């Protein structure tokens, strides 16, 4: 679950956490800041996009 709250006049104005509960007992082993997870996702998406767009076209010769 992701919970965000907006605080106008404070930087960063949007703060939140991501609650990742365990499946068996419902424990809460991880409670990262939402901004951290968003940064990870953005970096991963950029890296994947760069990798995919750098692949040679299908059927292109390597010479």
Coordinates of C-alpha atoms in Angstrom, one line a residue:
X1 CA 0.0 0.0 0.0
X2 CA 1.3 3.5 -0.8
X3 CA 0.2 6.3 1.5
X4 CA 1.0 10.0 0.5
X5 CA 0.3 13.2 2.2
X6 CA 0.6 16.7 0.8
X7 CA 2.2 19.5 2.9
X8 CA 1.9 22.9 1.1
X9 CA 4.8 25.2 2.0
X10 CA 7.1 22.4 3.0
X11 CA 9.8 20.8 0.8
X12 CA 9.2 18.2 -0.4
X13 CA 5.5 19.0 -0.4
X14 CA 4.5 15.4 -1.1
X15 CA 5.7 12.8 1.5
X16 CA 4.7 9.2 1.8
X17 CA 5.6 5.6 2.6
X18 CA 5.1 2.3 0.9
X19 CA 3.9 -0.5 3.3
X20 CA 4.9 -3.9 2.1
X21 CA 3.2 -6.5 4.3
X22 CA 4.3 -10.2 4.5
X23 CA 1.9 -12.7 3.0
X24 CA 1.8 -15.3 5.8
X25 CA 1.6 -13.3 9.0
X26 CA 1.0 -9.7 7.8
X27 CA 4.3 -8.5 9.3
X28 CA 5.7 -5.2 8.0
X29 CA 9.4 -6.0 7.0
X30 CA 10.0 -3.0 4.9
X31 CA 8.7 0.6 5.1
X32 CA 10.6 2.7 2.5
X33 CA 9.9 6.3 1.7
X34 CA 7.8 6.7 -1.4
X35 CA 10.2 9.2 -2.9
X36 CA 13.0 6.6 -2.7
X37 CA 11.0 3.9 -4.5
X38 CA 9.8 6.4 -7.1
X39 CA 13.5 7.3 -7.8
X40 CA 14.4 3.6 -8.1
X41 CA 11.5 3.1 -10.6
X42 CA 12.5 6.1 -12.6
X43 CA 16.1 5.1 -12.8
X44 CA 15.1 1.5 -13.8
X45 CA 12.7 2.7 -16.5
X46 CA 15.4 5.0 -17.9
X47 CA 18.0 2.2 -17.9
X48 CA 15.6 -0.2 -19.6
X49 CA 14.5 2.3 -22.2
X50 CA 18.2 3.1 -23.0
X51 CA 19.0 -0.6 -23.3
X52 CA 16.0 -1.4 -25.5
X53 CA 16.5 1.6 -27.8
X54 CA 20.3 0.7 -28.2
X55 CA 19.6 -2.8 -29.5
X56 CA 20.4 -3.3 -33.2
X57 CA 17.4 -3.6 -35.5
X58 CA 16.2 -7.1 -36.3
X59 CA 17.9 -8.4 -39.4
X60 CA 20.6 -5.7 -39.4
X61 CA 24.1 -6.8 -40.3
X62 CA 26.8 -6.3 -37.7
X63 CA 29.4 -5.2 -40.4

